[in-house]
mmCIF file of C-alpha atoms in Angstrom:
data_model
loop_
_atom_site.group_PDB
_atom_site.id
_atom_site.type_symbol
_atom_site.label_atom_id
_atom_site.label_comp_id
_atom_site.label_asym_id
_atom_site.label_seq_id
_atom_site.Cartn_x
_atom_site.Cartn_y
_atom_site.Cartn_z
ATOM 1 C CA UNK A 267 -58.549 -19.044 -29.825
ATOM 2 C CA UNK A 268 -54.802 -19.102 -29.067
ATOM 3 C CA UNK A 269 -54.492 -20.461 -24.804
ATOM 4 C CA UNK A 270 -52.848 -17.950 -22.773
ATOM 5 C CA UNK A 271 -49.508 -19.668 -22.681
ATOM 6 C CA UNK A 272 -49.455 -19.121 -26.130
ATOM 7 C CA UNK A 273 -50.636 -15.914 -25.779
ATOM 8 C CA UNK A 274 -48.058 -15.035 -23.708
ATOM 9 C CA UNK A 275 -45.164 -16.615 -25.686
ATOM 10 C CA UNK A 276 -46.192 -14.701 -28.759
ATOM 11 C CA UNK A 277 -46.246 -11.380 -26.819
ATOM 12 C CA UNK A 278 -42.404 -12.431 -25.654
ATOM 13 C CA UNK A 279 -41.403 -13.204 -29.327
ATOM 14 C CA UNK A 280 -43.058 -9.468 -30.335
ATOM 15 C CA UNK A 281 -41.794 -7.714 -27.942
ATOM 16 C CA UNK A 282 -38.278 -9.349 -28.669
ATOM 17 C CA UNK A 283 -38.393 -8.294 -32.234
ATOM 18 C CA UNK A 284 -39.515 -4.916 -31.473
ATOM 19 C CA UNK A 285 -37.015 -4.109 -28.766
ATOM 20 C CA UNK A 286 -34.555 -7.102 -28.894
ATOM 21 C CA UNK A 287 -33.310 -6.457 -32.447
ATOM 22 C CA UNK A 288 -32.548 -2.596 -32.552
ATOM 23 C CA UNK A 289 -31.091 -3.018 -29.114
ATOM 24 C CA UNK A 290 -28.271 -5.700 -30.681
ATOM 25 C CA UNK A 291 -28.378 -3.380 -33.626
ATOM 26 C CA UNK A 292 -26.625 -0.736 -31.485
ATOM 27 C CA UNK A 293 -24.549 -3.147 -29.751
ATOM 28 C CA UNK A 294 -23.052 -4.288 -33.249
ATOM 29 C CA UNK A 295 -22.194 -0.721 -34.783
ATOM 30 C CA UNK A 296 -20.309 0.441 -31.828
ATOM 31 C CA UNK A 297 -16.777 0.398 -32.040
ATOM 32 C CA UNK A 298 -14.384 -2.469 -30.477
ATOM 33 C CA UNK A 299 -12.254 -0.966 -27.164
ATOM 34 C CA UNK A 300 -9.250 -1.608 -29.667
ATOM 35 C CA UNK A 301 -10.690 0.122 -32.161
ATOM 36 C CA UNK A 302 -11.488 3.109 -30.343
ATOM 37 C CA UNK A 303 -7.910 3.219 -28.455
ATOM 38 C CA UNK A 304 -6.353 3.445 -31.774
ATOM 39 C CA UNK A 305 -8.932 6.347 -33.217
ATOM 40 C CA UNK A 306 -7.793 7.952 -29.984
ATOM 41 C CA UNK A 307 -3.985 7.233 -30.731
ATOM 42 C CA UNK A 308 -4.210 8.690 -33.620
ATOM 43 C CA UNK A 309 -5.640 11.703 -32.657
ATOM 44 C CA UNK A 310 -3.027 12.170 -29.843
ATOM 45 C CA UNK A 311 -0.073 11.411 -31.979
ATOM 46 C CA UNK A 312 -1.374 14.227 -34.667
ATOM 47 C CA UNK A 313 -2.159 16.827 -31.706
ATOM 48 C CA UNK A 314 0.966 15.994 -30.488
ATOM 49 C CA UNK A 315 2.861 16.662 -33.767
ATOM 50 C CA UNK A 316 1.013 20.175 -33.848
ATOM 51 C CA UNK A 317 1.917 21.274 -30.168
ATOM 52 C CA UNK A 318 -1.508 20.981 -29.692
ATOM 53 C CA UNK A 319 -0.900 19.431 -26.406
ATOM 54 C CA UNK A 320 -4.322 20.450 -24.174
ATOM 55 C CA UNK A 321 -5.984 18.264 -26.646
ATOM 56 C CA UNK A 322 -3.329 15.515 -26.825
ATOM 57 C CA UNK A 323 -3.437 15.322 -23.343
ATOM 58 C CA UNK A 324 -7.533 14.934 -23.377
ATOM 59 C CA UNK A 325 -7.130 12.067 -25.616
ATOM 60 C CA UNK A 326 -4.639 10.507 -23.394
ATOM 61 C CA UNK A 327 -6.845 10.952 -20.785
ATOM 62 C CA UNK A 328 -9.478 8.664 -22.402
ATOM 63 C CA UNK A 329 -6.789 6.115 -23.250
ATOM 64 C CA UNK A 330 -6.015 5.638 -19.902
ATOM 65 C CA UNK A 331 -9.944 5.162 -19.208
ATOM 66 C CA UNK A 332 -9.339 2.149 -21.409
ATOM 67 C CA UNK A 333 -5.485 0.958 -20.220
ATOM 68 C CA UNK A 334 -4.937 2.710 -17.200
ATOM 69 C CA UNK A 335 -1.561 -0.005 -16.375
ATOM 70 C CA UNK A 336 0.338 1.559 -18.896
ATOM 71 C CA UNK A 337 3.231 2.522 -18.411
ATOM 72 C CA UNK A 338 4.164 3.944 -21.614
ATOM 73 C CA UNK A 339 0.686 5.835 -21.905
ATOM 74 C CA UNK A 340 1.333 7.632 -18.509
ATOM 75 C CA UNK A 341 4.862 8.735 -19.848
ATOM 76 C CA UNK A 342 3.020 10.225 -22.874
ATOM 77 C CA UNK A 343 0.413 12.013 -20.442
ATOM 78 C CA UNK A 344 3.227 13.486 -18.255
ATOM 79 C CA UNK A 345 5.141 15.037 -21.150
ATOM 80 C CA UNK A 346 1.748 16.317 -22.231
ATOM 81 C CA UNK A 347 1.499 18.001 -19.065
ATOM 82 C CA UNK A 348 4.906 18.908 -18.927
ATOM 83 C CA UNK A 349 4.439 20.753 -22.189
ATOM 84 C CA UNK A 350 1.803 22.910 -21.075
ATOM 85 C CA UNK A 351 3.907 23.736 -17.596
ATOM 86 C CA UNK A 352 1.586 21.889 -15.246
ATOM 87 C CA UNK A 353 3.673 19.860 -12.774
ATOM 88 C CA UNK A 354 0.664 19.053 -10.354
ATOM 89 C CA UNK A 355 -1.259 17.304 -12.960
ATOM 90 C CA UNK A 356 1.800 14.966 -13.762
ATOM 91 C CA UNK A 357 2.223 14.079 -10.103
ATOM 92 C CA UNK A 358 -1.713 13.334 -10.626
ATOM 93 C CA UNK A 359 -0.786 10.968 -13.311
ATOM 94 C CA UNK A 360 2.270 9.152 -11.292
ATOM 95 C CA UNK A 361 -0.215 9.089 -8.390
ATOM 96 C CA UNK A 362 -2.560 6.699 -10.808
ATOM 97 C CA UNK A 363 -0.023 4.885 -12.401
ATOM 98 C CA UNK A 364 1.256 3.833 -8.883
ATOM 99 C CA UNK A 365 -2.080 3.229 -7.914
ATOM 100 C CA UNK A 366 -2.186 0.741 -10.832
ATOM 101 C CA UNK A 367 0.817 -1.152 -10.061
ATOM 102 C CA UNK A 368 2.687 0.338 -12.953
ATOM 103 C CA UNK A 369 6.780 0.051 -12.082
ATOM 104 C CA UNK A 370 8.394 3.638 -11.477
ATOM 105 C CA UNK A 371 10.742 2.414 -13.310
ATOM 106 C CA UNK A 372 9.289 1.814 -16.438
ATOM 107 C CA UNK A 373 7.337 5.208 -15.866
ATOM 108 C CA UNK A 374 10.804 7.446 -15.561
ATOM 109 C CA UNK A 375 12.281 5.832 -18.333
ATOM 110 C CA UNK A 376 9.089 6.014 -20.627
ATOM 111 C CA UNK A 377 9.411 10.241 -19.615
ATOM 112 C CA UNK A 378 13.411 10.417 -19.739
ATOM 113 C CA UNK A 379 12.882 8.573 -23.572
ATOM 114 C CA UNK A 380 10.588 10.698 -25.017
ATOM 115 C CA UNK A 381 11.563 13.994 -23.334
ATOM 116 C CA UNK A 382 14.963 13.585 -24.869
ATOM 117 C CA UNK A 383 13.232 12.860 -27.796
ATOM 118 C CA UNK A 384 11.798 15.863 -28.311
ATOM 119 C CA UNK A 385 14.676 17.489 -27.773
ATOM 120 C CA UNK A 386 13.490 18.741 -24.079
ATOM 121 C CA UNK A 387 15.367 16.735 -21.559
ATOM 122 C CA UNK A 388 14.453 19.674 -18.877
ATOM 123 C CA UNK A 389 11.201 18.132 -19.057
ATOM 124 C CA UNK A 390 12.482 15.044 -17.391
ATOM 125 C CA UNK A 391 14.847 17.004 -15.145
ATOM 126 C CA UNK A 392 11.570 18.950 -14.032
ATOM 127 C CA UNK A 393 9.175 16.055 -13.211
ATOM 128 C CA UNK A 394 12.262 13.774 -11.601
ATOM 129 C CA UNK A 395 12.390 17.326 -9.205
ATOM 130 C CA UNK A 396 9.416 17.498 -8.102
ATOM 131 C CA UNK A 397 8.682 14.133 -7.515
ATOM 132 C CA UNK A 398 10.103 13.754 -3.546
ATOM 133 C CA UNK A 399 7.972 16.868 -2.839
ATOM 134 C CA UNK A 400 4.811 14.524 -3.134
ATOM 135 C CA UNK A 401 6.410 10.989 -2.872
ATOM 136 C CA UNK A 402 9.555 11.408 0.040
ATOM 137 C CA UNK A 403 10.207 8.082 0.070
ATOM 138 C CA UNK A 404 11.262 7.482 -3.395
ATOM 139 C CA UNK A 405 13.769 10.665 -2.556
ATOM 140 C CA UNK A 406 17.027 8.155 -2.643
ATOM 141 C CA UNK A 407 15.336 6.719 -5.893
ATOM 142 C CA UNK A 408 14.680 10.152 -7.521
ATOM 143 C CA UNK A 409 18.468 10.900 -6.641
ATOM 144 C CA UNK A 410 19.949 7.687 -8.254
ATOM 145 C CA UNK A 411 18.205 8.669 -11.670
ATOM 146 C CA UNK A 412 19.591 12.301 -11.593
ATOM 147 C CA UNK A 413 22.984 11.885 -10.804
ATOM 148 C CA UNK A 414 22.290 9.438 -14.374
ATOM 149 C CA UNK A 415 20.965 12.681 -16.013
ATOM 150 C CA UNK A 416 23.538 14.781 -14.977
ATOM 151 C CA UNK A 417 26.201 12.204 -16.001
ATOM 152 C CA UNK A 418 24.159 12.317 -19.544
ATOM 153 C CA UNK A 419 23.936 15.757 -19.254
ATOM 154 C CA UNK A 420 27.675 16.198 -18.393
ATOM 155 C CA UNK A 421 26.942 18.447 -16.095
ATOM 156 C CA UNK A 422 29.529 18.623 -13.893
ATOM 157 C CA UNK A 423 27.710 20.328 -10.442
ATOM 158 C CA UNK A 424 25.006 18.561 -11.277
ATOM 159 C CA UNK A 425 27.013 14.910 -10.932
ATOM 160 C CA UNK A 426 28.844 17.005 -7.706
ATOM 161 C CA UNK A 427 25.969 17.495 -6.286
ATOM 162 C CA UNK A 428 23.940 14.345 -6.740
ATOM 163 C CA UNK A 429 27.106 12.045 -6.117
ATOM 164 C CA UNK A 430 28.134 13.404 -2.959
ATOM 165 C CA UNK A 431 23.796 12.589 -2.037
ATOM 166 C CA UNK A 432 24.496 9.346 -2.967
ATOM 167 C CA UNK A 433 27.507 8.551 -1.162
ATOM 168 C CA UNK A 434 25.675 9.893 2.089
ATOM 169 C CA UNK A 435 24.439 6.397 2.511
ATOM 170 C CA UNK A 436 26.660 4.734 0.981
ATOM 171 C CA UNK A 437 30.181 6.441 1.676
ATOM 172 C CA UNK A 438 32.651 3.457 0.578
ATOM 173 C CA UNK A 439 30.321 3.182 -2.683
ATOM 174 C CA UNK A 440 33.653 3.079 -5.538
ATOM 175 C CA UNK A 441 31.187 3.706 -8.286
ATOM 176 C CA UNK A 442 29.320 7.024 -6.606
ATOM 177 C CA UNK A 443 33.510 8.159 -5.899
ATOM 178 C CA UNK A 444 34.383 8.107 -9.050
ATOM 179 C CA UNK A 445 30.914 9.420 -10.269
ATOM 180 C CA UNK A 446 31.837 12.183 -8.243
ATOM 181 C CA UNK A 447 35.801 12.798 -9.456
ATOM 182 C CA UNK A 448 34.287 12.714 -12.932
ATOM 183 C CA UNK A 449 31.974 15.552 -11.778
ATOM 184 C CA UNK A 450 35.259 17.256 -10.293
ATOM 185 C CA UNK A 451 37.320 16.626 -13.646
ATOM 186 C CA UNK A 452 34.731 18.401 -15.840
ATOM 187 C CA UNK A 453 34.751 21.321 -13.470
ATOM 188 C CA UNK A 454 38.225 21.785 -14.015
ATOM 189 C CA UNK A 455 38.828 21.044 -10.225
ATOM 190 C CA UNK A 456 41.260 18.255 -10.083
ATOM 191 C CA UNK A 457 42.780 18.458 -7.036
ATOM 192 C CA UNK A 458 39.540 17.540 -5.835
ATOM 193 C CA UNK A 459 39.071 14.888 -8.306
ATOM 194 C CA UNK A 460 42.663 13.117 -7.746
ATOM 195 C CA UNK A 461 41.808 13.297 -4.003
ATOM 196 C CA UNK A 462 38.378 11.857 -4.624
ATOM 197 C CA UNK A 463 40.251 8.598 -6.935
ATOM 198 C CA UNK A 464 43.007 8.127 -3.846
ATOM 199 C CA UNK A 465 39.528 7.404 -1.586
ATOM 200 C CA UNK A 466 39.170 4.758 -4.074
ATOM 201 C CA UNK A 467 42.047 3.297 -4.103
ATOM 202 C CA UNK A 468 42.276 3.104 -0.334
ATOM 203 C CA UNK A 469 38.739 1.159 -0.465
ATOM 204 C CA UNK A 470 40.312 -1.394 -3.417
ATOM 205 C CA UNK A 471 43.683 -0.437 -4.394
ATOM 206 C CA UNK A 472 43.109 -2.574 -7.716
ATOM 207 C CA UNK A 473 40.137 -0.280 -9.271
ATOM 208 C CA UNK A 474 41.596 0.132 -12.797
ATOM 209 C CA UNK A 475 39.519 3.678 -13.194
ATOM 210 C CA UNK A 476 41.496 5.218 -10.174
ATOM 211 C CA UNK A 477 44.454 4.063 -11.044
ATOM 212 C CA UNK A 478 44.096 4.862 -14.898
ATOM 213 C CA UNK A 479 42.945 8.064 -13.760
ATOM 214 C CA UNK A 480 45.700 8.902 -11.140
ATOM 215 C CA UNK A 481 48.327 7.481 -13.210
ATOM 216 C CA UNK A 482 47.595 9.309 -15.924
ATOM 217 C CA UNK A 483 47.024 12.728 -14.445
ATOM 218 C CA UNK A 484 50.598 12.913 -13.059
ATOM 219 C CA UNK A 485 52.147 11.965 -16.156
ATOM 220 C CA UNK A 486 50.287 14.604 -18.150
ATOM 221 C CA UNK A 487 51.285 17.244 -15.467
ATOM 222 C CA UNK A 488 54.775 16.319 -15.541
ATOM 223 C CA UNK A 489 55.644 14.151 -12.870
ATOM 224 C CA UNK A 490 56.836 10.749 -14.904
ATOM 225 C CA UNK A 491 57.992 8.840 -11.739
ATOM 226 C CA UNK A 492 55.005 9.567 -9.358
ATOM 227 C CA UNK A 493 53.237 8.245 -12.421
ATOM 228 C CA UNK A 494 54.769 5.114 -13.180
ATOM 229 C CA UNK A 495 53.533 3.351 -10.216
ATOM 230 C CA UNK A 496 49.765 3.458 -10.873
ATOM 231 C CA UNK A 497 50.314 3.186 -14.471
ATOM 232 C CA UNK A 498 52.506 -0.287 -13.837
ATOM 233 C CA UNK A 499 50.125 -1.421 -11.761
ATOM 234 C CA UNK A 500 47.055 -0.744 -14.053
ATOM 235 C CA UNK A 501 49.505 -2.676 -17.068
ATOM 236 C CA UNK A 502 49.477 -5.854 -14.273
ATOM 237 C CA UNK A 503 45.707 -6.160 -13.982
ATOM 238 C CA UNK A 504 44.918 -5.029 -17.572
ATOM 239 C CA UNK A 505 47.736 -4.742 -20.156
ATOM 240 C CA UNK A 506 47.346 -2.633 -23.093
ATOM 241 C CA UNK A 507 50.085 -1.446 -25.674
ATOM 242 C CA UNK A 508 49.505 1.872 -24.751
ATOM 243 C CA UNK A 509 50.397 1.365 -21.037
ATOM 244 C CA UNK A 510 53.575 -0.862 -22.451
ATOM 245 C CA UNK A 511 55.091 1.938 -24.878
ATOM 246 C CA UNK A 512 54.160 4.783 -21.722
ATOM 247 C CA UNK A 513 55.651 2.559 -19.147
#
């Protein structure tokens, strides 16, 4: 007769191999997380590819269960959303990819790459608008990156608009100035513009846009002598044969 330590060990071992075993079983013929992520990615990709975007953005969804500090995976999500016309769901999204220390940076450019992408650059123009309703203070950040689009865009009230923002805080800013004659120029307005490259030059006479710019204009419209000095002066910091043979 077995002693009841023995007894006891052999129930242990039995109940091991009746429970233990089908129990690691399981454990081996589920999936890896990697594994799974890229069944999902797949299925996302080919929903995608269909317009089937409610169900491309429910596989996201589970993607982001597994990586939720990716930045690239929330830009996916967003234009998912942004398909289907639900801007509160992709503020959701930048709420939890903040939350998650994902850079907004990285975020915006993930959605401005893949919007333009698919040929839908309003998508980005849409989310980067609604943004400051939900997050003021990234308002002066939102700004910045569509005065970019609008420069992209070459849209000229667009840049008008978003330039003159800009220069709000920073008024002696030569780079949002002549953001914002370029936006004047492509209007067609450029009285405006050449008044916009003279605040330049009274911030750093030597700015090579403004006087390039400046130079040029009054040549083009006729007025030779009222040209040459901007033009000479641009030759003196950068020469150029073309500024030579016009001089």
């Amino acid at each position: 007769m077995l002693k009841p330590s023995r007894n006891r060990f052999y129930a242990l071992l039995t109940a091991f191999l009746l429970l233990g075993t089908p129990i690691l079983h399981l454990h081996a013929a589920e999936p890896t997380q990697a594994a799974r992520f890229a069944t999902l990615d797949t299925k996302a990709t080919r929903f995608a590819e269909f317009g089937e975007w409610a169900s491309a953005s429910a596989m996201l969804t589970l993607m982001l269960d597994l990586c939720p500090d990716s930045a690239s995976l929330y830009a996916r999500a967003i234009i998912a959303e942004g398909m289907r016309q639900r801007p509160q769901p992709q503020q959701q999204l930048l709420n939890t990819a903040l939350e998650h220390g994902v850079p907004i940076d990285s975020l915006i450019s993930g959605v401005r790459t893949r919007s333009i992408s698919l040929g839908r650059a309003d998508l980005y123009e849409t989310f980067l608008s609604n943004i400051p309703q939900n997050h003021p203070w990234l308002k002066r950040t939102i700004d910045a990156y569509l005065l970019q689009y609008y420069i992209f865009r070459r849209n000229p009230q667009g840049i008008i608009t978003y330039a003159g923002i800009m220069l709000q805080g920073l008024p002696d800013s030569q780079q949002y100035l002549a953001d914002l004659a370029s936006g004047y120029t492509l209007a067609g307005e450029y009285a405006q513009a050449m008044d916009t490259y003279h605040r330049i030059l009274a911030i750093n006479p030597d700015n090579l846009t403004a006087l390039l710019a400046i130079g040029n204009y009054l040549h083009l419209t006729g007025h030779p002598h009222q040209a040459r000095p901007y033009l000479q002066r641009a030759n003196n910091i950068a020469p150029t044969p073309y500024l030579t043979n016009l001089l």
